Amino acid sequence: MKETKQHREEREYKEREYIEQLFQQVKREAQQAGILFSSHISGIIINRRARKRFGCCKAVKSFAGYTSYQIEVSEKILICDEKKIKQTIAHELIHTCKGCMNHGEQWKHYAMIMNRRYGYEIKRTATDEEMGVYTSSSSEKYIKKQEDYKYRIICTQCGYVFYRKRMSEVVKHPENYRCGKCGGTLRNG
C-alpha cells in the first residue's frame, strides 16, 4: 500500500525531530568531552538522496568572513541503532572543529576522545555492513535484517556482501561476474 502524503509528512516530521534530539545529545557529549566545535552550525538535516554516504558536513563561507556549517545525515541511517546514528552525527560534528574539515591528526584525536568516552567507533569511513544497513537492489529501500535473504555473494577483493532473495545467474555462477564497487571476483557466501 502506498504511503499517503499526510502520512509521509508526519513520518518525516517525526524523523527530523528525532535527529535533532540526537544532535543536541551529541553536542552535549562533545562539550562534556572538552571538544570545541563551531558555534556557527546552521543545523542538521536528513538527506533523502544520499546513497553512498552516511553523513556530510558542509562549510559555507559568508560575506562577513566567518564560516558556518550544515550537517547532513543520510536517510538510510534512520534504521540504525541509536548509537550508530549518534556516532555518525559525532563524526560530522567533529568536522566543525578548527582544523578538522579533513580527517587529519586533530580530527582523529577528537574522534578518539569521543570513542573512548562514549563507546563510539568513529572512523574515517564505515561500510553498510558495519552500520547494519542493507540495500535492496530492486527498490533502493534500506532494510536492517539480512536474514530476509536466502543468498549471499561476497567480493573476494573488497569484501562487500551482496544479498539476494531469489536464485539467479549471479547466485548460480558468481565467478562469471565482477564486483560493481571494485571489480573483484565474486563467490557465494
CSV table of C-alpha atoms in Angstrom, one decimal:
chain,number,residue,atom,x,y,z
A,1,MET,CA,0.0,0.0,0.0
A,2,LYS,CA,1.4,3.4,-1.0
A,3,GLU,CA,2.0,5.9,1.8
A,4,THR,CA,-0.3,8.9,1.7
A,5,LYS,CA,1.2,12.4,1.5
A,6,GLN,CA,-0.1,13.2,5.0
A,7,HIS,CA,1.5,10.0,6.5
A,8,ARG,CA,4.8,10.8,4.7
A,9,GLU,CA,4.8,14.3,6.0
A,10,GLU,CA,4.1,13.1,9.6
A,11,ARG,CA,6.8,10.4,9.4
A,12,GLU,CA,9.3,12.9,8.0
A,13,TYR,CA,8.4,15.4,10.8
A,14,LYS,CA,9.0,12.8,13.5
A,15,GLU,CA,12.3,11.7,11.8
A,16,ARG,CA,13.5,15.4,11.8
A,17,GLU,CA,12.6,15.8,15.5
A,18,TYR,CA,14.4,12.5,16.4
A,19,ILE,CA,17.6,13.5,14.5
A,20,GLU,CA,17.5,17.0,16.1
A,21,GLN,CA,17.1,15.4,19.5
A,22,LEU,CA,20.2,13.1,18.9
A,23,PHE,CA,22.1,16.1,17.5
A,24,GLN,CA,21.6,18.0,20.7
A,25,GLN,CA,22.7,15.0,22.8
A,26,VAL,CA,25.9,14.6,20.7
A,27,LYS,CA,26.6,18.3,21.1
A,28,ARG,CA,26.3,18.0,24.9
A,29,GLU,CA,28.6,14.9,24.8
A,30,ALA,CA,31.2,16.7,22.8
A,31,GLN,CA,31.1,19.7,25.2
A,32,GLN,CA,31.5,17.4,28.2
A,33,ALA,CA,34.5,15.8,26.5
A,34,GLY,CA,36.1,19.3,26.0
A,35,ILE,CA,35.7,19.3,22.2
A,36,LEU,CA,35.4,22.8,20.9
A,37,PHE,CA,33.1,22.5,17.9
A,38,SER,CA,31.9,25.5,15.9
A,39,SER,CA,29.1,27.7,17.3
A,40,HIS,CA,28.1,28.5,13.7
A,41,ILE,CA,26.2,25.4,12.8
A,42,SER,CA,23.0,26.2,11.0
A,43,GLY,CA,21.5,22.8,11.8
A,44,ILE,CA,21.2,19.2,10.9
A,45,ILE,CA,19.1,17.9,8.0
A,46,ILE,CA,18.2,14.5,6.7
A,47,ASN,CA,19.4,14.0,3.1
A,48,ARG,CA,16.9,11.7,1.3
A,49,ARG,CA,19.0,11.4,-1.8
A,50,ALA,CA,22.4,10.3,-0.4
A,51,ARG,CA,23.0,6.7,-1.2
A,52,LYS,CA,26.8,6.2,-0.7
A,53,ARG,CA,27.5,8.2,2.5
A,54,PHE,CA,26.1,8.2,5.9
A,55,GLY,CA,26.8,11.9,6.7
A,56,CYS,CA,28.3,15.1,5.4
A,57,CYS,CA,29.5,18.4,6.9
A,58,LYS,CA,29.3,21.4,4.6
A,59,ALA,CA,31.3,24.5,5.3
A,60,VAL,CA,29.8,27.7,3.9
A,61,LYS,CA,31.8,30.9,4.0
A,62,SER,CA,29.8,34.1,4.4
A,63,PHE,CA,30.5,37.6,3.1
A,64,ALA,CA,31.2,38.7,6.7
A,65,GLY,CA,34.2,36.3,6.7
A,66,TYR,CA,33.1,33.6,9.1
A,67,THR,CA,32.3,30.0,8.2
A,68,SER,CA,29.0,28.3,9.1
A,69,TYR,CA,28.4,24.6,8.8
A,70,GLN,CA,25.5,22.4,7.9
A,71,ILE,CA,25.4,18.8,8.9
A,72,GLU,CA,23.5,16.2,6.8
A,73,VAL,CA,22.8,12.6,7.7
A,74,SER,CA,21.6,10.1,5.1
A,75,GLU,CA,18.0,8.8,5.4
A,76,LYS,CA,19.4,5.3,5.3
A,77,ILE,CA,20.9,5.6,8.9
A,78,LEU,CA,17.4,6.2,10.4
A,79,ILE,CA,17.1,2.4,10.7
A,80,CYS,CA,20.4,2.0,12.5
A,81,ASP,CA,20.7,1.6,16.3
A,82,GLU,CA,20.7,5.0,18.1
A,83,LYS,CA,24.3,4.7,19.0
A,84,LYS,CA,25.3,4.3,15.3
A,85,ILE,CA,23.3,7.4,14.4
A,86,LYS,CA,24.9,9.4,17.2
A,87,GLN,CA,28.3,8.1,16.1
A,88,THR,CA,27.6,9.4,12.6
A,89,ILE,CA,26.5,12.8,13.9
A,90,ALA,CA,29.6,13.0,16.1
A,91,HIS,CA,31.8,12.3,13.1
A,92,GLU,CA,30.3,15.2,11.3
A,93,LEU,CA,30.2,17.5,14.3
A,94,ILE,CA,34.0,17.0,14.7
A,95,HIS,CA,34.5,18.3,11.2
A,96,THR,CA,33.2,21.7,12.5
A,97,CYS,CA,36.2,22.0,14.9
A,98,LYS,CA,39.1,24.2,13.9
A,99,GLY,CA,41.5,22.3,11.6
A,100,CYS,CA,39.2,19.3,11.3
A,101,MET,CA,37.5,19.6,7.9
A,102,ASN,CA,39.7,16.7,6.7
A,103,HIS,CA,40.4,13.5,8.6
A,104,GLY,CA,43.8,14.7,9.8
A,105,GLU,CA,45.5,14.3,13.1
A,106,GLN,CA,43.3,16.8,15.0
A,107,TRP,CA,40.1,15.1,13.7
A,108,LYS,CA,41.5,11.7,14.7
A,109,HIS,CA,42.4,13.0,18.1
A,110,TYR,CA,38.8,14.2,18.8
A,111,ALA,CA,37.3,11.0,17.3
A,112,MET,CA,39.5,9.0,19.7
A,113,ILE,CA,38.2,11.1,22.7
A,114,MET,CA,34.6,10.5,21.7
A,115,ASN,CA,35.2,6.8,21.1
A,116,ARG,CA,36.9,6.3,24.5
A,117,ARG,CA,34.4,8.3,26.4
A,118,TYR,CA,31.1,7.1,24.8
A,119,GLY,CA,32.0,3.8,23.2
A,120,TYR,CA,31.6,5.0,19.7
A,121,GLU,CA,33.5,3.6,16.7
A,122,ILE,CA,34.1,6.9,14.9
A,123,LYS,CA,36.5,6.5,12.0
A,124,ARG,CA,37.0,8.0,8.6
A,125,THR,CA,34.6,5.7,6.7
A,126,ALA,CA,32.2,2.9,7.6
A,127,THR,CA,30.5,0.3,5.5
A,128,ASP,CA,26.8,-0.5,5.2
A,129,GLU,CA,27.5,-3.8,7.0
A,130,GLU,CA,29.3,-2.1,9.9
A,131,MET,CA,26.3,0.2,10.3
A,132,GLY,CA,23.8,-2.6,10.0
A,133,VAL,CA,22.2,-1.2,6.8
A,134,TYR,CA,21.5,-3.3,3.8
A,135,THR,CA,20.1,-2.2,0.4
A,136,SER,CA,17.5,-4.0,-1.5
A,137,SER,CA,18.9,-3.8,-5.1
A,138,SER,CA,15.5,-3.7,-6.7
A,139,SER,CA,13.9,-0.8,-4.9
A,140,GLU,CA,16.8,1.0,-3.2
A,141,LYS,CA,14.9,0.7,0.1
A,142,TYR,CA,17.1,0.3,3.2
A,143,ILE,CA,16.5,-2.7,5.4
A,144,LYS,CA,18.1,-3.8,8.6
A,145,LYS,CA,17.9,-7.6,8.6
A,146,GLN,CA,19.9,-9.7,6.2
A,147,GLU,CA,18.0,-12.8,7.4
A,148,ASP,CA,15.4,-11.9,4.8
A,149,TYR,CA,17.8,-13.1,2.1
A,150,LYS,CA,18.5,-16.6,1.1
A,151,TYR,CA,21.7,-15.9,-0.8
A,152,ARG,CA,24.9,-14.0,-0.1
A,153,ILE,CA,27.6,-13.2,-2.7
A,154,ILE,CA,30.9,-11.8,-1.4
A,155,CYS,CA,33.6,-9.9,-3.3
A,156,THR,CA,36.9,-11.6,-2.7
A,157,GLN,CA,38.8,-8.3,-3.1
A,158,CYS,CA,36.9,-5.7,-1.1
A,159,GLY,CA,34.6,-8.0,1.0
A,160,TYR,CA,31.4,-6.2,0.0
A,161,VAL,CA,28.4,-8.5,0.6
A,162,PHE,CA,25.5,-8.6,-2.0
A,163,TYR,CA,22.3,-10.1,-0.7
A,164,ARG,CA,19.8,-11.8,-3.0
A,165,LYS,CA,16.3,-13.2,-2.2
A,166,ARG,CA,16.0,-15.4,-5.3
A,167,MET,CA,18.1,-17.8,-7.3
A,168,SER,CA,19.7,-16.0,-10.2
A,169,GLU,CA,22.6,-16.4,-12.6
A,170,VAL,CA,24.9,-14.4,-10.3
A,171,VAL,CA,24.0,-16.8,-7.4
A,172,LYS,CA,24.5,-19.9,-9.6
A,173,HIS,CA,27.8,-18.7,-11.2
A,174,PRO,CA,29.3,-15.8,-9.2
A,175,GLU,CA,32.7,-16.5,-10.9
A,176,ASN,CA,31.2,-15.1,-14.1
A,177,TYR,CA,30.6,-11.7,-12.5
A,178,ARG,CA,32.6,-8.9,-11.0
A,179,CYS,CA,32.0,-6.6,-8.1
A,180,GLY,CA,30.4,-3.3,-9.1
A,181,LYS,CA,32.4,-1.5,-6.4
A,182,CYS,CA,36.0,-2.6,-7.0
A,183,GLY,CA,35.9,-5.1,-10.0
A,184,GLY,CA,37.0,-8.0,-7.8
A,185,THR,CA,35.8,-11.6,-8.3
A,186,LEU,CA,32.7,-12.9,-6.6
A,187,ARG,CA,32.0,-16.0,-4.6
A,188,ASN,CA,29.0,-17.5,-2.8
A,189,GLY,CA,29.0,-16.8,0.9
